[in-house]
XYZ file of C-alpha atoms in Angstrom:
739
model
C 127.224 120.198 85.358
C 123.778 120.686 83.815
C 124.049 124.482 84.346
C 127.528 124.672 82.811
C 127.429 127.045 79.782
C 129.995 125.015 77.859
C 127.925 121.814 78.296
C 124.703 123.608 77.355
C 126.398 124.864 74.194
C 127.448 121.298 73.250
C 123.940 119.962 73.910
C 122.450 122.672 71.677
C 124.992 122.031 68.944
C 126.414 124.290 66.243
C 127.787 124.257 62.746
C 131.522 123.560 62.278
C 133.621 123.588 59.153
C 135.440 120.275 58.608
C 138.858 120.727 56.980
C 140.433 117.945 54.918
C 142.366 119.860 52.259
C 142.648 123.323 50.768
C 139.636 122.551 48.537
C 137.612 120.309 50.906
C 136.061 122.493 53.617
C 132.448 121.735 54.387
C 130.064 122.883 57.107
C 128.493 120.139 59.239
C 126.291 120.319 62.336
C 127.725 118.751 65.528
C 125.803 118.128 68.739
C 126.371 116.326 72.056
C 123.572 113.846 72.702
C 121.613 113.734 75.964
C 123.677 110.841 77.355
C 126.603 113.306 77.506
C 128.941 110.763 76.002
C 127.931 110.532 72.313
C 128.626 113.135 69.646
C 126.233 113.256 66.650
C 127.298 114.955 63.439
C 125.594 115.661 60.175
C 126.771 113.667 57.124
C 125.903 114.060 53.464
C 127.069 110.540 52.660
C 123.994 108.411 51.866
C 125.817 105.159 52.646
C 127.110 106.270 56.018
C 125.604 103.981 58.625
C 126.981 105.731 61.675
C 126.920 109.452 62.276
C 128.055 109.309 65.907
C 131.215 108.748 67.884
C 131.757 108.267 71.578
C 133.475 110.951 73.651
C 135.403 108.067 75.187
C 137.000 107.492 71.756
C 138.655 110.942 71.997
C 142.294 111.045 73.002
C 142.623 114.810 73.271
C 141.258 118.139 72.042
C 143.746 120.758 70.808
C 142.887 124.424 70.320
C 144.559 126.432 67.575
C 146.467 125.366 64.439
C 148.375 122.509 66.052
C 147.826 119.698 63.557
C 149.494 119.336 60.187
C 146.191 119.687 58.389
C 145.256 122.986 60.029
C 148.771 124.396 59.601
C 148.704 123.437 55.909
C 145.142 124.253 54.930
C 144.147 127.262 57.090
C 145.452 130.787 57.470
C 147.196 131.995 60.633
C 144.426 134.544 61.220
C 141.986 131.623 61.896
C 144.056 130.326 64.834
C 141.607 131.496 67.572
C 138.651 129.798 65.801
C 140.156 126.400 64.950
C 140.593 123.256 67.027
C 141.184 119.529 66.458
C 139.679 116.361 67.932
C 142.260 113.561 68.105
C 141.050 109.969 68.489
C 142.550 106.895 70.100
C 143.723 104.185 67.719
C 144.164 104.888 64.007
C 141.088 107.028 63.393
C 141.859 110.262 61.534
C 141.761 113.608 63.341
C 138.830 115.977 62.990
C 140.132 119.444 62.064
C 137.398 121.988 62.646
C 136.687 125.724 62.273
C 134.125 127.313 64.594
C 131.961 130.331 63.715
C 133.761 132.511 66.268
C 136.533 132.474 68.833
C 133.934 132.233 71.604
C 132.288 129.173 70.069
C 135.721 127.522 69.630
C 136.356 128.019 73.358
C 132.964 126.499 74.189
C 133.731 123.447 72.077
C 137.227 122.872 73.457
C 136.360 123.584 77.095
C 133.053 121.645 76.928
C 134.610 118.568 75.389
C 137.495 118.595 77.877
C 135.016 118.767 80.774
C 132.931 115.884 79.405
C 136.083 113.769 78.835
C 137.262 114.551 82.369
C 133.921 113.697 83.952
C 133.606 110.424 82.059
C 137.144 109.361 82.971
C 136.482 110.051 86.651
C 133.196 108.103 86.899
C 133.337 105.121 89.237
C 133.013 101.695 87.655
C 129.518 101.354 89.123
C 128.457 104.722 87.668
C 129.882 103.787 84.276
C 127.972 100.490 84.309
C 124.735 102.254 85.316
C 125.268 104.914 82.663
C 125.916 102.342 79.950
C 123.000 100.065 80.882
C 120.648 103.037 81.118
C 121.579 104.075 77.592
C 121.119 100.509 76.297
C 117.742 100.343 77.955
C 116.673 103.634 76.436
C 117.808 102.486 73.007
C 115.918 99.219 73.336
C 112.663 101.062 74.200
C 111.736 101.422 70.521
C 108.290 102.979 71.003
C 109.506 105.230 73.890
C 106.690 104.221 76.223
C 109.078 103.712 79.197
C 108.160 100.015 79.286
C 110.141 96.927 78.266
C 108.268 94.297 76.237
C 109.711 90.755 75.835
C 111.123 91.623 72.393
C 112.626 94.866 73.669
C 114.250 92.950 76.509
C 115.755 90.486 74.002
C 117.106 93.439 71.965
C 118.510 95.000 75.130
C 120.264 91.793 76.180
C 121.757 91.428 72.689
C 123.013 94.967 72.932
C 124.826 94.302 76.235
C 126.329 91.042 74.835
C 124.019 88.309 76.186
C 122.287 85.692 74.045
C 119.178 84.188 75.716
C 116.158 82.205 74.582
C 112.527 83.304 74.832
C 111.894 81.043 77.844
C 114.648 82.745 79.888
C 113.283 86.212 78.995
C 109.795 85.123 80.031
C 111.181 83.826 83.347
C 112.871 87.205 83.983
C 109.661 89.078 83.227
C 107.608 86.833 85.528
C 110.179 87.335 88.283
C 110.073 91.131 88.028
C 106.560 91.813 86.701
C 104.679 92.748 89.846
C 101.827 94.349 87.851
C 101.307 91.145 85.798
C 100.949 93.120 82.559
C 103.529 91.197 80.540
C 106.103 94.003 80.398
C 108.352 95.870 82.834
C 108.264 99.486 83.934
C 109.495 101.698 86.794
C 110.669 99.786 89.825
C 110.247 96.521 87.925
C 112.985 97.603 85.537
C 115.107 98.551 88.598
C 114.579 95.013 89.985
C 115.541 93.579 86.588
C 118.731 95.655 86.648
C 119.631 94.379 90.144
C 119.246 90.752 88.997
C 121.337 91.480 85.897
C 124.250 93.139 87.749
C 124.443 90.725 90.674
C 128.089 89.656 91.159
C 128.005 86.134 92.591
C 131.821 85.955 92.939
C 131.896 89.232 94.916
C 128.952 88.038 97.092
C 130.972 84.972 98.057
C 134.174 86.719 99.088
C 132.361 89.658 100.722
C 130.101 87.265 102.668
C 133.127 85.349 103.953
C 134.571 88.409 105.686
C 131.509 90.708 106.399
C 131.089 89.706 110.005
C 129.940 93.015 111.520
C 126.243 93.695 111.118
C 126.489 92.050 107.676
C 129.221 94.528 106.630
C 133.015 94.761 106.722
C 134.456 96.532 109.775
C 138.015 97.838 109.572
C 139.132 94.655 111.404
C 137.212 92.449 108.931
C 138.728 94.313 105.972
C 142.189 93.959 107.512
C 141.574 90.207 107.795
C 140.739 90.114 104.068
C 143.776 92.203 103.115
C 146.150 90.002 105.103
C 144.716 86.571 104.257
C 143.564 87.031 100.632
C 145.748 89.866 99.368
C 148.850 88.880 101.364
C 149.371 92.545 102.229
C 151.462 93.544 105.214
C 149.291 96.411 106.450
C 147.740 97.536 109.713
C 144.286 98.495 110.998
C 144.771 102.206 110.182
C 145.320 101.347 106.486
C 142.051 99.386 106.386
C 140.268 102.305 108.012
C 141.742 104.623 105.360
C 140.353 102.415 102.582
C 136.870 102.595 104.157
C 137.120 106.375 104.421
C 138.305 106.603 100.808
C 135.957 104.213 99.015
C 132.792 103.661 101.087
C 129.785 105.150 99.283
C 127.280 104.987 102.153
C 127.824 107.831 104.655
C 126.051 105.975 107.500
C 128.315 102.961 107.073
C 131.382 105.190 106.748
C 130.510 106.889 110.030
C 130.593 103.470 111.717
C 133.880 102.655 109.950
C 132.159 99.860 108.014
C 132.238 98.969 104.316
C 129.172 97.914 102.363
C 129.321 95.551 99.359
C 129.120 98.576 97.039
C 132.075 100.147 98.841
C 133.973 96.857 98.594
C 133.302 96.721 94.854
C 134.439 100.326 94.544
C 137.714 99.408 96.290
C 138.334 96.476 93.926
C 138.032 98.810 90.932
C 140.647 101.247 92.256
C 144.471 101.057 91.946
C 144.648 99.240 95.313
C 142.441 96.495 93.841
C 144.240 96.049 90.528
C 146.665 93.177 89.911
C 149.483 95.637 89.151
C 151.260 97.004 92.195
C 150.179 100.682 92.408
C 153.644 101.640 93.747
C 155.072 100.601 90.353
C 152.867 103.122 88.561
C 155.225 105.744 89.983
C 158.959 105.999 89.245
C 160.290 103.520 91.792
C 163.596 102.410 90.281
C 167.088 103.883 90.675
C 167.366 106.436 87.838
C 171.003 107.428 88.521
C 172.742 104.595 86.703
C 174.331 104.949 83.210
C 171.903 104.976 80.264
C 173.197 101.586 79.062
C 171.801 99.982 82.246
C 168.173 100.599 81.165
C 165.718 99.224 78.640
C 164.577 102.274 76.669
C 161.159 102.499 74.938
C 162.015 102.974 71.243
C 160.254 103.523 67.956
C 161.261 102.595 64.362
C 160.581 104.996 61.464
C 158.554 107.039 63.921
C 157.228 109.425 61.268
C 155.076 106.759 59.545
C 151.398 106.443 60.371
C 150.807 103.216 58.444
C 152.897 100.969 56.181
C 156.505 101.432 55.016
C 155.883 101.842 51.252
C 153.047 104.296 50.549
C 151.514 105.399 53.817
C 151.485 108.968 55.151
C 154.333 110.519 57.133
C 153.204 112.913 59.851
C 154.399 114.925 62.823
C 151.352 113.414 64.550
C 153.150 110.039 64.564
C 155.928 111.590 66.681
C 153.386 113.121 69.058
C 151.561 109.780 69.534
C 154.817 107.900 70.181
C 156.076 110.519 72.680
C 152.721 110.540 74.476
C 153.205 106.777 74.965
C 156.524 107.619 76.674
C 158.674 106.517 73.736
C 162.177 107.821 74.533
C 163.996 107.104 71.251
C 162.430 108.307 68.003
C 163.774 107.921 64.467
C 164.185 110.610 61.800
C 164.936 109.493 58.243
C 166.194 112.716 56.604
C 166.693 113.524 52.926
C 167.390 116.630 50.838
C 164.229 118.685 50.236
C 163.587 120.176 46.802
C 163.342 123.735 48.148
C 166.483 123.588 50.308
C 164.679 122.368 53.479
C 165.478 118.848 54.647
C 162.500 116.472 54.655
C 161.599 113.238 56.405
C 160.192 110.233 54.584
C 161.042 106.579 53.890
C 163.556 106.832 51.059
C 162.932 105.184 47.696
C 159.221 104.646 48.543
C 155.944 106.471 47.951
C 155.471 107.575 51.567
C 154.611 111.269 51.919
C 157.127 113.863 53.162
C 157.204 116.215 56.144
C 159.613 119.017 56.901
C 162.447 118.106 59.251
C 162.010 121.366 61.198
C 158.280 120.654 61.712
C 159.143 117.259 63.217
C 161.722 118.857 65.575
C 159.128 121.458 66.658
C 156.583 118.698 67.448
C 159.171 116.674 69.361
C 160.212 119.752 71.372
C 156.585 120.460 72.321
C 155.553 116.916 73.301
C 158.791 115.207 74.439
C 158.292 115.680 78.181
C 154.499 115.734 78.641
C 154.353 112.132 79.938
C 157.983 111.638 81.037
C 160.764 113.995 82.098
C 163.505 111.589 81.138
C 165.746 112.118 78.083
C 164.694 111.643 74.452
C 167.151 110.264 71.888
C 166.776 111.494 68.309
C 168.063 108.677 66.102
C 169.142 110.295 62.818
C 169.276 108.301 59.585
C 171.036 110.949 57.544
C 170.954 111.002 53.713
C 171.374 114.745 53.195
C 173.957 116.867 51.395
C 176.436 118.813 53.542
C 174.462 122.056 53.055
C 171.186 120.585 54.231
C 173.005 118.811 57.094
C 174.127 122.244 58.277
C 170.506 123.363 58.161
C 169.477 120.241 60.172
C 172.042 121.169 62.861
C 170.765 124.767 62.862
C 167.138 123.669 63.290
C 167.995 121.327 66.172
C 170.173 123.834 68.027
C 167.761 126.751 67.533
C 164.501 124.869 68.221
C 165.691 122.593 71.038
C 167.898 125.296 72.566
C 169.590 124.534 75.860
C 167.708 121.252 76.134
C 169.962 119.798 73.401
C 173.131 118.157 74.760
C 175.984 119.680 72.696
C 178.938 118.743 74.916
C 179.652 116.218 77.669
C 178.223 117.006 81.089
C 180.864 118.325 83.502
C 184.298 119.761 82.873
C 186.215 116.560 82.272
C 186.068 113.696 79.800
C 183.599 111.118 81.177
C 184.271 107.403 81.356
C 180.668 106.240 81.207
C 177.279 107.422 79.945
C 175.303 109.841 82.144
C 172.129 108.684 83.906
C 168.496 109.388 82.973
C 168.367 111.557 86.096
C 171.354 113.590 84.903
C 169.641 114.098 81.536
C 166.143 115.028 82.651
C 164.331 117.093 79.964
C 167.343 116.860 77.636
C 167.724 115.671 74.049
C 170.505 113.425 72.753
C 171.426 113.039 69.079
C 172.290 109.572 67.766
C 174.271 109.780 64.539
C 177.714 109.892 62.941
C 180.606 111.877 64.371
C 183.820 112.818 62.566
C 186.148 112.611 65.558
C 186.437 111.343 69.097
C 184.330 112.811 71.896
C 187.459 114.193 73.593
C 187.652 116.804 70.799
C 184.407 118.380 72.013
C 186.148 119.498 75.221
C 188.975 121.339 73.431
C 188.525 125.065 72.698
C 189.602 124.875 69.106
C 189.155 122.139 66.529
C 192.280 121.017 64.699
C 192.787 121.862 61.055
C 192.312 118.234 60.218
C 188.905 118.230 61.856
C 187.854 121.354 59.980
C 188.948 119.905 56.680
C 187.191 116.603 57.329
C 183.905 118.242 56.310
C 184.982 117.958 52.732
C 186.443 114.494 53.016
C 184.339 111.539 51.887
C 183.605 109.455 54.946
C 181.937 106.042 55.115
C 179.161 107.293 57.359
C 176.790 104.362 57.061
C 175.934 102.200 60.017
C 174.132 98.851 59.641
C 170.717 100.439 59.211
C 171.872 102.845 56.546
C 173.629 99.917 54.844
C 170.206 98.188 54.780
C 168.707 101.343 53.215
C 171.423 101.252 50.541
C 170.617 97.613 49.773
C 166.904 98.480 49.466
C 167.640 101.172 46.881
C 170.249 99.211 45.019
C 172.576 102.222 45.202
C 175.889 102.637 47.029
C 176.829 106.080 48.190
C 179.463 107.528 50.462
C 178.145 110.423 52.505
C 179.941 113.635 53.378
C 179.322 114.738 56.927
C 178.932 118.374 58.038
C 180.982 119.355 61.087
C 178.014 121.301 62.510
C 175.948 118.093 62.590
C 178.822 115.942 63.777
C 179.563 118.232 66.716
C 176.151 117.726 68.359
C 176.529 113.920 68.453
C 177.843 113.450 71.999
C 176.780 110.258 73.776
C 175.320 108.207 70.924
C 177.879 108.020 68.099
C 176.826 105.492 65.462
C 179.467 102.967 64.463
C 179.368 99.821 62.336
C 179.404 96.530 64.243
C 182.496 94.485 63.430
C 182.196 91.685 65.956
C 182.103 91.372 69.724
C 185.891 91.070 70.109
C 186.507 94.198 68.014
C 183.867 96.099 69.979
C 185.485 95.093 73.275
C 188.860 96.489 72.301
C 187.960 99.383 69.958
C 184.448 100.686 70.749
C 184.247 103.617 73.181
C 181.475 103.839 75.793
C 179.720 106.588 73.802
C 179.741 104.595 70.555
C 176.792 102.357 69.677
C 175.770 99.932 67.000
C 172.484 99.322 65.209
C 171.573 95.681 64.485
C 169.018 94.552 61.963
C 166.413 92.184 63.340
C 167.852 89.002 61.790
C 171.394 89.553 63.070
C 170.150 90.528 66.540
C 168.079 87.348 66.885
C 171.001 85.237 65.699
C 173.255 86.782 68.326
C 170.556 86.482 71.050
C 170.155 82.768 70.278
C 173.666 81.627 69.298
C 175.893 84.103 71.170
C 173.704 85.276 74.048
C 176.563 85.337 76.582
C 178.758 87.586 74.340
C 175.785 89.778 73.400
C 174.861 90.342 77.070
C 178.473 91.326 77.890
C 178.531 93.706 74.930
C 175.323 95.335 76.214
C 176.626 95.697 79.766
C 178.567 98.882 78.911
C 177.440 99.767 75.393
C 174.106 100.773 73.896
C 172.579 98.592 71.154
C 169.686 99.520 68.884
C 167.632 96.888 67.053
C 165.405 97.694 64.058
C 162.861 95.685 62.045
C 163.710 93.881 58.812
C 163.318 95.877 55.590
C 160.937 93.155 54.451
C 158.365 94.225 57.083
C 156.788 96.617 54.591
C 153.413 96.259 56.325
C 154.970 97.785 59.510
C 154.589 94.507 61.382
C 156.785 93.883 64.462
C 159.131 91.210 65.813
C 159.049 89.742 69.307
C 161.123 92.081 71.513
C 161.455 89.688 74.456
C 164.505 87.602 73.299
C 166.394 90.839 72.683
C 165.543 92.228 76.120
C 166.747 88.867 77.502
C 170.103 89.586 75.834
C 170.289 93.045 77.456
C 169.569 95.097 74.298
C 168.407 98.541 75.396
C 166.907 100.223 72.292
C 164.586 97.622 70.766
C 162.762 99.707 68.156
C 159.231 98.746 67.138
C 156.646 100.150 64.738
C 154.510 101.993 67.292
C 151.668 102.521 64.776
C 150.966 98.783 64.542
C 148.954 97.217 67.422
C 149.470 93.573 68.222
C 151.119 91.176 70.712
C 154.570 92.733 70.208
C 153.427 96.248 71.087
C 151.383 94.830 73.950
C 154.574 93.366 75.412
C 156.384 96.678 74.884
C 153.637 98.643 76.577
C 153.541 96.022 79.332
C 157.270 96.280 80.110
C 157.239 100.082 80.052
C 153.861 100.354 81.861
C 155.850 100.179 85.127
C 158.240 102.724 86.647
C 155.843 105.622 86.225
C 155.487 105.179 82.453
C 158.772 107.063 82.164
C 160.138 105.076 79.188
C 163.112 103.700 81.101
C 163.225 100.364 82.966
C 166.308 99.332 84.906
C 167.785 96.059 83.660
C 168.201 93.236 86.223
C 171.610 93.239 87.953
C 172.869 90.229 85.963
C 172.404 92.169 82.719
C 174.476 95.055 84.161
C 177.398 93.132 85.671
C 180.527 92.533 83.564
C 181.282 89.443 85.682
C 177.826 87.947 85.068
C 177.618 84.429 83.679
C 173.901 84.661 82.862
C 172.787 83.007 79.618
C 169.021 82.989 78.934
C 169.351 79.949 76.707
C 171.417 77.586 78.865
C 170.305 79.013 82.256
C 173.423 78.041 84.238
C 173.089 78.333 87.973
C 173.344 81.795 89.445
C 171.466 84.497 91.375
C 169.083 84.961 88.421
C 167.534 81.520 89.055
C 164.684 82.210 91.460
C 162.110 79.458 91.051
C 158.637 80.884 91.621
C 155.183 79.341 91.348
C 152.488 81.558 89.984
C 148.883 80.490 90.769
C 146.210 82.254 88.729
C 142.453 81.812 89.190
C 140.509 83.370 86.368
C 137.111 84.135 87.916
C 134.932 86.372 85.782
C 134.544 89.336 83.429
C 132.024 92.119 83.111
C 130.675 94.050 80.113
C 133.079 92.795 77.480
C 132.790 94.757 74.222
C 131.313 93.146 71.125
C 133.639 92.092 68.333
C 130.869 92.715 65.786
C 128.435 95.604 66.061
C 125.578 93.529 64.644
C 122.605 93.381 67.030
C 122.497 89.567 67.076
C 126.263 89.204 67.590
C 127.229 87.993 71.070
C 130.746 86.926 72.063
C 131.828 83.480 73.371
C 134.706 84.674 75.547
C 137.737 82.760 76.824
C 140.816 83.955 78.696
C 144.384 82.957 77.920
C 147.262 83.573 80.302
C 150.657 83.780 78.598
C 154.148 83.923 80.130
C 156.846 85.683 78.077
C 160.476 85.596 79.167
C 163.424 83.259 78.881
C 162.679 80.138 76.782
C 162.332 77.930 79.882
C 159.532 80.151 81.201
C 157.537 80.641 77.968
C 154.143 78.969 78.134
C 150.403 79.658 77.981
C 147.138 78.209 79.316
C 143.507 79.110 78.538
C 140.058 78.707 79.941
C 137.097 77.099 78.246
C 134.894 79.488 76.312
C 131.541 80.697 77.749
C 128.863 80.506 75.146
C 126.817 83.626 74.284
C 127.715 85.768 77.289
C 129.996 88.771 77.083
C 128.135 90.635 79.881
C 129.112 88.622 82.962
C 130.876 85.369 81.988
C 132.293 83.292 84.842
C 135.100 80.703 84.520
C 136.493 79.915 87.997
C 139.480 78.095 86.512
C 142.870 77.654 88.178
C 146.296 77.692 86.479
C 149.783 77.121 87.835
C 153.019 78.323 86.201
C 156.668 77.632 87.088
C 159.026 80.552 86.494
C 162.828 80.354 86.734
C 163.905 83.893 85.763
C 160.971 85.948 87.111
C 162.701 89.350 86.693
C 162.505 88.959 82.886
C 158.957 87.526 82.801
C 155.900 89.351 81.453
C 152.411 88.010 82.136
C 149.921 88.696 79.314
C 146.176 88.183 79.893
C 144.255 87.877 76.643
C 140.435 87.799 76.098
C 139.220 86.335 72.841
C 135.898 85.495 71.181
C 135.971 81.754 70.483
C 135.339 80.620 66.908
C 135.115 76.892 66.099
C 135.803 77.246 62.378
C 138.369 80.050 62.139
C 140.828 81.975 64.296
C 139.460 83.454 67.503
C 138.693 87.174 67.416
C 140.771 89.436 69.691
C 138.755 91.242 72.343
C 141.314 92.678 74.722
C 144.518 92.173 76.665
C 146.602 93.388 79.567
C 150.342 92.770 80.022
C 152.085 93.174 83.395
C 155.691 92.455 84.462
C 155.758 89.500 86.835
C 157.631 91.618 89.407
C 154.784 94.142 89.366
C 151.967 91.678 90.164
C 150.063 92.000 93.424
C 148.938 89.040 95.424
C 145.266 88.259 95.993
C 142.000 89.243 94.403
C 142.638 91.725 91.658
C 141.166 93.319 88.568
C 142.611 93.904 85.151
C 141.796 96.825 82.871
C 141.841 95.456 79.340
C 143.121 97.229 76.239
C 140.520 96.545 73.608
C 140.771 95.820 69.880
C 139.973 99.405 68.897
C 142.863 100.669 71.043
C 140.611 102.193 73.682
C 141.036 101.766 77.424
C 137.824 100.655 79.109
C 136.989 100.141 82.755
C 135.432 96.777 81.985
C 137.623 94.050 83.409
C 137.976 90.498 84.644
C 139.255 89.384 88.021
C 142.084 87.015 88.924
C 142.662 85.339 92.219
C 145.570 84.478 94.437
C 148.989 85.172 92.932
C 151.014 82.931 95.208
C 154.689 83.666 94.724
C 156.446 80.750 96.394
């Protein structure tokens, strides 16, 4: 890697033009630092305290004019020289112009290589890399020695608070030269003391019965007794071959402690069943039999009143496997329809630009269908243009007539609709008309008739504006609404007798919760053969979210959330859809798909859904938790909370004590037991917080896993941290006994 020309270019650095607007284009020097994970950049702001960012903060690097900023503020001729750095979380993109096409290629290729190499480092290598950099930073006078004060600074940096006596004890233990500071092999000894994993030593020692190491038979014993895995000796031998780091031990088919630790950090050692990270469910059932990952007002990057609208918001949602995105379309002043939140100060984007972005990114993380939920406020002329843009840009991927030669009786499956787009919106006539060769005169004339084309969400929009308006609907737009025709909800009985399988209702948050609580049985039966979409209250102007779990319990498929707002609600959404290969579709339990089902999540009458399980969780330890505050003296006091989300009878939480002043290697060794009655609907959320005695605890990280995706035995959890970044620091849990 050191001889790589792209890497050498990044380490040397070069000037880049930062682009923020047509008038703000300034040259700044960028350079990759020697740790090969930190980018330094020049800044003219005197108050800027930080002129670096971590390569691990980067989500992706895009070459060419692919972002809104570059398309808007640069000329097409610059395309070979421009690129963008996109960050995880809410941080703004960096749009950059290189001095030449060759330099642009060096930047893009070099950054992609560094990102790839960092993401593929083993946990042990990442820890060593991180600690080495912290040690180097703590060596203030660069003499390659660690004085007592430098050791204290280093320990603060890695999230440990210690007193002077403890530091002195460490120095005396490692200081072979008796000079009062550490250097060379003494620092190596200090590192070994610091990274010792007592909990791993205990479990490894209990099974390492062959020359002090794990033989394949010893490892099999561990897998069967502790992990409750039904595997054979050849599987254990494969794990040794795959993860053992010492070639001599591997030749003897033995696993060292380092190899064992490596195994625990891999998919086989995580608490989530690795088989569930692939598509493992039946994908050939009707669409209404699945929970579908869904976004509300997808175009918004921030709040609902004055924040920016952006095609980037669609890209981010789709890259999270969102399968239903919303487009709020209004007449544009120059004849082109635009997307924004009507009657607010949110910015506007062109409808056609959003469709182009959706087309490009829809199937990068999932091949399963994407639903475009249209909230249409346009004139007939601009509706015709909307239809033209969708048919011309999406092409044959757009579903414009029912699949097959005959009128269907149920919705197609996700498998049938792979890499296809569905339009959700109003339709002027019944679906049967789409199979006839010629439209009737009445259908042609209906373009000019005033139709009440509002569904419940558009009615909410009307109430927000204080205006009432009947909308004319263009036939060209109507004709491409096939399987998701929007209709107004008029009660469960009316829906049962009048609503076709391809017609669906949108429910505002308040009504949906009322039905889920007071009429759960009827709501579940409605959702057995019809799609339902739920959207947040208009009063959530800050883009906050509601709890999606009660609505999933009632069988609602399209529970739309504000994807731009992190928090417990989005954690649960990402947790549910983190299974089944991150494809955006999760098969509902059988009792939410059966018309004869008597399941009610509130009353919990007896039935096949009642499967009493005991979940035993032992929270053991954590390693290298991130700081909540970047201040040198700030050290976290971590605790772990285990939450169960599901039917009301299963909802509960328990938490450990907090460990004072240790975010580096806290250890709890605390046991919890939970009783679950409807395990198929349960989500287990593990939360790490920084304890605060006088105010609310600070969020550090979390991981949410469906109960049915948990693995038994010793396992690790990758936490999603406050800044939205995925780190390989984790805590371990022990013995999921499903009785």
